């Protein structure tokens, strides 16, 4: 199966580099490009890709608003926001816009390729270097949200533990090893947990874990991401 991708970035050289990287892969195909947010919405509406790689800062309509319009009109399209270390402010808005993942622009090529395949498969994605900033942005309240606390209580002990490990950034395979379970069993727990909490993917699950107080918002000893 070929994964169809749209590139949205106002820098032509960035789009050219992404296109060369993606089209070198036999399972990936770039079906459209856009230099601003409005054009991105139009290209996605016309081409119906599987994944959009979306820059945040673009003219006419920024990447967050474009993502919101795309996820509203075509919820089957997965949007990955490409961000930099100095773009904390849009992260919470991007979460609310329904994006499927965040990736740093300086991520290595193999990580970007894996990100495209991950979200195309219906999974959420958080670059480890972005995770804590996304959580801080989307769960900024100093006290746990009462509704999230109540929803957390509906989970079994095992589902709660899986949620905790997801929030720590572990993959399904790593969770399986930590809990001495089969990977298929972890996927079952994860699916049940997402259904009970009415969450779409791992990205939303991580934010929920912090909103509910299951995981401290700023774990002791957590390093501060470097500046731009």
Tab-separated table of N, CA and C in Angstrom, residues 19-99:
chain	number	residue	atom	x	y	z
A	19	UNK	N	10.405	16.200	-0.224
A	19	UNK	CA	9.940	15.414	-1.371
A	19	UNK	C	10.995	14.381	-1.780
A	20	UNK	N	12.241	14.803	-1.865
A	20	UNK	CA	13.300	13.872	-2.254
A	20	UNK	C	13.414	12.716	-1.259
A	21	UNK	N	13.319	13.035	0.021
A	21	UNK	CA	13.415	12.010	1.054
A	21	UNK	C	12.262	11.020	0.963
A	22	UNK	N	11.051	11.533	0.835
A	22	UNK	CA	9.868	10.676	0.843
A	22	UNK	C	9.769	9.833	-0.414
A	23	UNK	N	10.030	10.432	-1.569
A	23	UNK	CA	9.816	9.706	-2.819
A	23	UNK	C	10.912	8.692	-3.097
A	24	UNK	N	11.961	8.699	-2.294
A	24	UNK	CA	12.983	7.665	-2.409
A	24	UNK	C	12.486	6.349	-1.799
A	25	UNK	N	11.384	6.436	-1.016
A	25	UNK	CA	10.813	5.266	-0.361
A	25	UNK	C	9.739	4.638	-1.247
A	26	UNK	N	9.772	3.333	-1.450
A	26	UNK	CA	8.812	2.706	-2.362
A	26	UNK	C	7.359	2.760	-1.893
A	27	UNK	N	7.148	2.963	-0.585
A	27	UNK	CA	5.780	2.963	-0.070
A	27	UNK	C	5.234	4.362	0.180
A	28	UNK	N	5.987	5.411	-0.188
A	28	UNK	CA	5.555	6.778	0.053
A	28	UNK	C	5.479	7.557	-1.259
A	29	UNK	N	4.458	8.411	-1.368
A	29	UNK	CA	4.280	9.207	-2.587
A	29	UNK	C	3.806	10.608	-2.202
A	30	UNK	N	4.483	11.631	-2.692
A	30	UNK	CA	4.059	13.011	-2.479
A	30	UNK	C	3.050	13.369	-3.560
A	31	UNK	N	1.829	13.709	-3.146
A	31	UNK	CA	0.757	13.973	-4.112
A	31	UNK	C	0.405	15.449	-4.201
A	32	UNK	N	1.066	16.285	-3.391
A	32	UNK	CA	0.768	17.708	-3.461
A	32	UNK	C	1.659	18.511	-2.542
A	33	UNK	N	1.793	19.821	-2.860
A	33	UNK	CA	2.578	20.735	-2.037
A	33	UNK	C	1.806	22.029	-1.870
A	34	UNK	N	2.105	22.737	-0.774
A	34	UNK	CA	1.469	24.029	-0.526
A	34	UNK	C	2.453	24.941	0.180
A	35	UNK	N	2.415	26.233	-0.178
A	35	UNK	CA	3.332	27.210	0.409
A	35	UNK	C	2.662	28.064	1.471
A	36	UNK	N	1.370	27.846	1.729
A	36	UNK	CA	0.675	28.558	2.794
A	36	UNK	C	-0.503	27.713	3.256
A	37	UNK	N	-1.127	28.135	4.360
A	37	UNK	CA	-2.183	27.339	4.960
A	37	UNK	C	-3.419	27.179	4.094
A	38	UNK	N	-3.834	28.247	3.442
A	38	UNK	CA	-5.024	28.162	2.600
A	38	UNK	C	-4.802	27.202	1.442
A	39	UNK	N	-3.610	27.291	0.846
A	39	UNK	CA	-3.288	26.371	-0.244
A	39	UNK	C	-3.240	24.933	0.264
A	40	UNK	N	-2.779	24.733	1.493
A	40	UNK	CA	-2.719	23.387	2.062
A	40	UNK	C	-4.109	22.783	2.171
A	41	UNK	N	-5.058	23.569	2.642
A	41	UNK	CA	-6.437	23.085	2.756
A	41	UNK	C	-6.986	22.712	1.385
A	42	UNK	N	-6.707	23.558	0.402
A	42	UNK	CA	-7.201	23.296	-0.961
A	42	UNK	C	-6.583	22.035	-1.542
A	43	UNK	N	-5.270	21.877	-1.369
A	43	UNK	CA	-4.585	20.700	-1.917
A	43	UNK	C	-5.082	19.421	-1.247
A	44	UNK	N	-5.279	19.469	0.060
A	44	UNK	CA	-5.776	18.287	0.766
A	44	UNK	C	-7.189	17.943	0.321
A	45	UNK	N	-8.033	18.952	0.162
A	45	UNK	CA	-9.406	18.718	-0.297
A	45	UNK	C	-9.412	18.064	-1.671
A	46	UNK	N	-8.476	18.475	-2.510
A	46	UNK	CA	-8.432	17.965	-3.883
A	46	UNK	C	-7.792	16.585	-3.975
A	47	UNK	N	-6.748	16.340	-3.198
A	47	UNK	CA	-5.987	15.098	-3.365
A	47	UNK	C	-6.328	14.004	-2.358
A	48	UNK	N	-6.927	14.382	-1.224
A	48	UNK	CA	-7.274	13.425	-0.163
A	48	UNK	C	-6.097	12.502	0.192
A	49	UNK	N	-5.021	13.072	0.726
A	49	UNK	CA	-3.848	12.253	1.083
A	49	UNK	C	-4.100	11.459	2.363
A	50	UNK	N	-3.152	10.633	2.709
A	50	UNK	CA	-3.206	9.927	3.993
A	50	UNK	C	-2.594	10.771	5.110
A	51	UNK	N	-1.544	11.536	4.755
A	51	UNK	CA	-0.783	12.293	5.754
A	51	UNK	C	-0.443	13.674	5.206
A	52	UNK	N	-0.481	14.677	6.092
A	52	UNK	CA	0.005	16.018	5.761
A	52	UNK	C	1.144	16.359	6.712
A	53	UNK	N	2.279	16.774	6.173
A	53	UNK	CA	3.372	17.308	6.982
A	53	UNK	C	3.216	18.823	6.967
A	54	UNK	N	2.864	19.412	8.117
A	54	UNK	CA	2.416	20.800	8.193
A	54	UNK	C	3.364	21.678	8.999
A	55	UNK	N	3.907	22.697	8.349
A	55	UNK	CA	4.698	23.693	9.063
A	55	UNK	C	3.752	24.568	9.884
A	56	UNK	N	4.264	25.167	10.964
A	56	UNK	CA	3.433	26.026	11.806
A	56	UNK	C	3.340	27.427	11.233
A	57	UNK	N	4.488	28.000	10.917
A	57	UNK	CA	4.523	29.393	10.486
A	57	UNK	C	4.429	29.497	8.971
A	58	UNK	N	3.247	29.912	8.489
A	58	UNK	CA	3.037	30.097	7.051
A	58	UNK	C	2.165	31.317	6.826
A	59	UNK	N	2.295	31.957	5.650
A	59	UNK	CA	1.490	33.151	5.367
A	59	UNK	C	0.026	32.807	5.086
A	60	UNK	N	-0.788	33.856	5.085
A	60	UNK	CA	-2.232	33.813	4.808
A	60	UNK	C	-3.010	33.051	5.878
A	61	UNK	N	-2.585	31.828	6.177
A	61	UNK	CA	-3.266	31.007	7.180
A	61	UNK	C	-2.201	30.118	7.801
A	62	UNK	N	-2.018	30.203	9.126
A	62	UNK	CA	-0.933	29.427	9.733
A	62	UNK	C	-1.259	27.935	9.752
A	63	UNK	N	-0.243	27.145	10.096
A	63	UNK	CA	-0.401	25.701	10.035
A	63	UNK	C	-1.430	25.145	10.997
A	64	UNK	N	-1.603	25.793	12.158
A	64	UNK	CA	-2.568	25.301	13.145
A	64	UNK	C	-3.991	25.484	12.641
A	65	UNK	N	-4.285	26.664	12.107
A	65	UNK	CA	-5.631	26.891	11.571
A	65	UNK	C	-5.879	25.992	10.366
A	66	UNK	N	-4.857	25.817	9.532
A	66	UNK	CA	-5.014	24.913	8.383
A	66	UNK	C	-5.279	23.491	8.861
A	67	UNK	N	-4.554	23.063	9.901
A	67	UNK	CA	-4.774	21.718	10.454
A	67	UNK	C	-6.192	21.573	10.983
A	68	UNK	N	-6.680	22.614	11.666
A	68	UNK	CA	-8.046	22.568	12.205
A	68	UNK	C	-9.070	22.395	11.072
A	69	UNK	N	-8.893	23.145	10.001
A	69	UNK	CA	-9.835	23.042	8.877
A	69	UNK	C	-9.756	21.668	8.221
A	70	UNK	N	-8.550	21.148	8.109
A	70	UNK	CA	-8.368	19.843	7.460
A	70	UNK	C	-8.967	18.730	8.309
A	71	UNK	N	-8.680	18.722	9.616
A	71	UNK	CA	-9.193	17.642	10.459
A	71	UNK	C	-10.701	17.717	10.625
A	72	UNK	N	-11.273	18.912	10.482
A	72	UNK	CA	-12.732	19.058	10.558
A	72	UNK	C	-13.391	18.555	9.284
A	73	UNK	N	-12.851	18.945	8.137
A	73	UNK	CA	-13.460	18.582	6.855
A	73	UNK	C	-13.111	17.166	6.422
A	74	UNK	N	-11.887	16.725	6.741
A	74	UNK	CA	-11.431	15.392	6.323
A	74	UNK	C	-10.748	14.697	7.501
A	75	UNK	N	-11.516	14.230	8.480
A	75	UNK	CA	-10.920	13.648	9.692
A	75	UNK	C	-10.083	12.407	9.442
A	76	UNK	N	-10.248	11.802	8.270
A	76	UNK	CA	-9.446	10.616	7.964
A	76	UNK	C	-8.008	10.969	7.590
A	77	UNK	N	-7.728	12.245	7.347
A	77	UNK	CA	-6.380	12.686	6.986
A	77	UNK	C	-5.590	12.980	8.266
A	78	UNK	N	-4.414	12.389	8.391
A	78	UNK	CA	-3.573	12.593	9.571
A	78	UNK	C	-2.627	13.770	9.336
A	79	UNK	N	-2.603	14.696	10.282
A	79	UNK	CA	-1.737	15.871	10.174
A	79	UNK	C	-0.606	15.778	11.192
A	80	UNK	N	0.618	15.887	10.716
A	80	UNK	CA	1.788	15.939	11.587
A	80	UNK	C	2.343	17.360	11.544
A	81	UNK	N	2.410	18.001	12.701
A	81	UNK	CA	2.926	19.365	12.785
A	81	UNK	C	4.443	19.323	12.913
A	82	UNK	N	5.120	20.044	12.034
A	82	UNK	CA	6.576	20.183	12.090
A	82	UNK	C	6.897	21.442	12.880
A	83	UNK	N	7.602	21.290	13.991
A	83	UNK	CA	7.823	22.410	14.890
A	83	UNK	C	9.312	22.598	15.187
A	84	UNK	N	9.630	23.717	15.811
A	84	UNK	CA	10.996	23.986	16.237
A	84	UNK	C	10.998	24.200	17.743
A	85	UNK	N	12.185	24.302	18.341
A	85	UNK	CA	12.283	24.408	19.786
A	85	UNK	C	11.664	25.686	20.330
A	86	UNK	N	11.487	26.718	19.507
A	86	UNK	CA	10.989	27.996	20.021
A	86	UNK	C	9.501	28.186	19.742
A	87	UNK	N	8.791	27.123	19.424
A	87	UNK	CA	7.379	27.256	19.083
A	87	UNK	C	6.472	26.553	20.099
A	88	UNK	N	6.621	26.900	21.379
A	88	UNK	CA	5.782	26.300	22.411
A	88	UNK	C	4.324	26.728	22.288
A	89	UNK	N	4.097	28.005	21.978
A	89	UNK	CA	2.751	28.563	22.025
A	89	UNK	C	1.719	27.795	21.198
A	90	UNK	N	2.042	27.363	19.960
A	90	UNK	CA	1.009	26.712	19.156
A	90	UNK	C	0.704	25.273	19.557
A	91	UNK	N	1.467	24.688	20.472
A	91	UNK	CA	1.307	23.266	20.735
A	91	UNK	C	-0.069	22.912	21.280
A	92	UNK	N	-0.552	23.682	22.255
A	92	UNK	CA	-1.871	23.401	22.820
A	92	UNK	C	-2.946	23.572	21.757
A	93	UNK	N	-2.812	24.608	20.939
A	93	UNK	CA	-3.787	24.827	19.871
A	93	UNK	C	-3.770	23.672	18.881
A	94	UNK	N	-2.584	23.165	18.597
A	94	UNK	CA	-2.480	22.040	17.671
A	94	UNK	C	-3.162	20.800	18.234
A	95	UNK	N	-3.013	20.566	19.538
A	95	UNK	CA	-3.695	19.442	20.180
A	95	UNK	C	-5.196	19.568	19.995
A	96	UNK	N	-5.708	20.782	20.251
A	96	UNK	CA	-7.151	21.004	20.124
A	96	UNK	C	-7.602	20.937	18.679
A	97	UNK	N	-6.676	21.197	17.751
A	97	UNK	CA	-7.028	21.137	16.335
A	97	UNK	C	-7.137	19.705	15.825
A	98	UNK	N	-6.712	18.741	16.636
A	98	UNK	CA	-6.871	17.340	16.254
A	98	UNK	C	-5.724	16.767	15.451
A	99	UNK	N	-4.521	17.342	15.595
A	99	UNK	CA	-3.394	16.802	14.841
A	99	UNK	C	-3.016	15.426	15.385
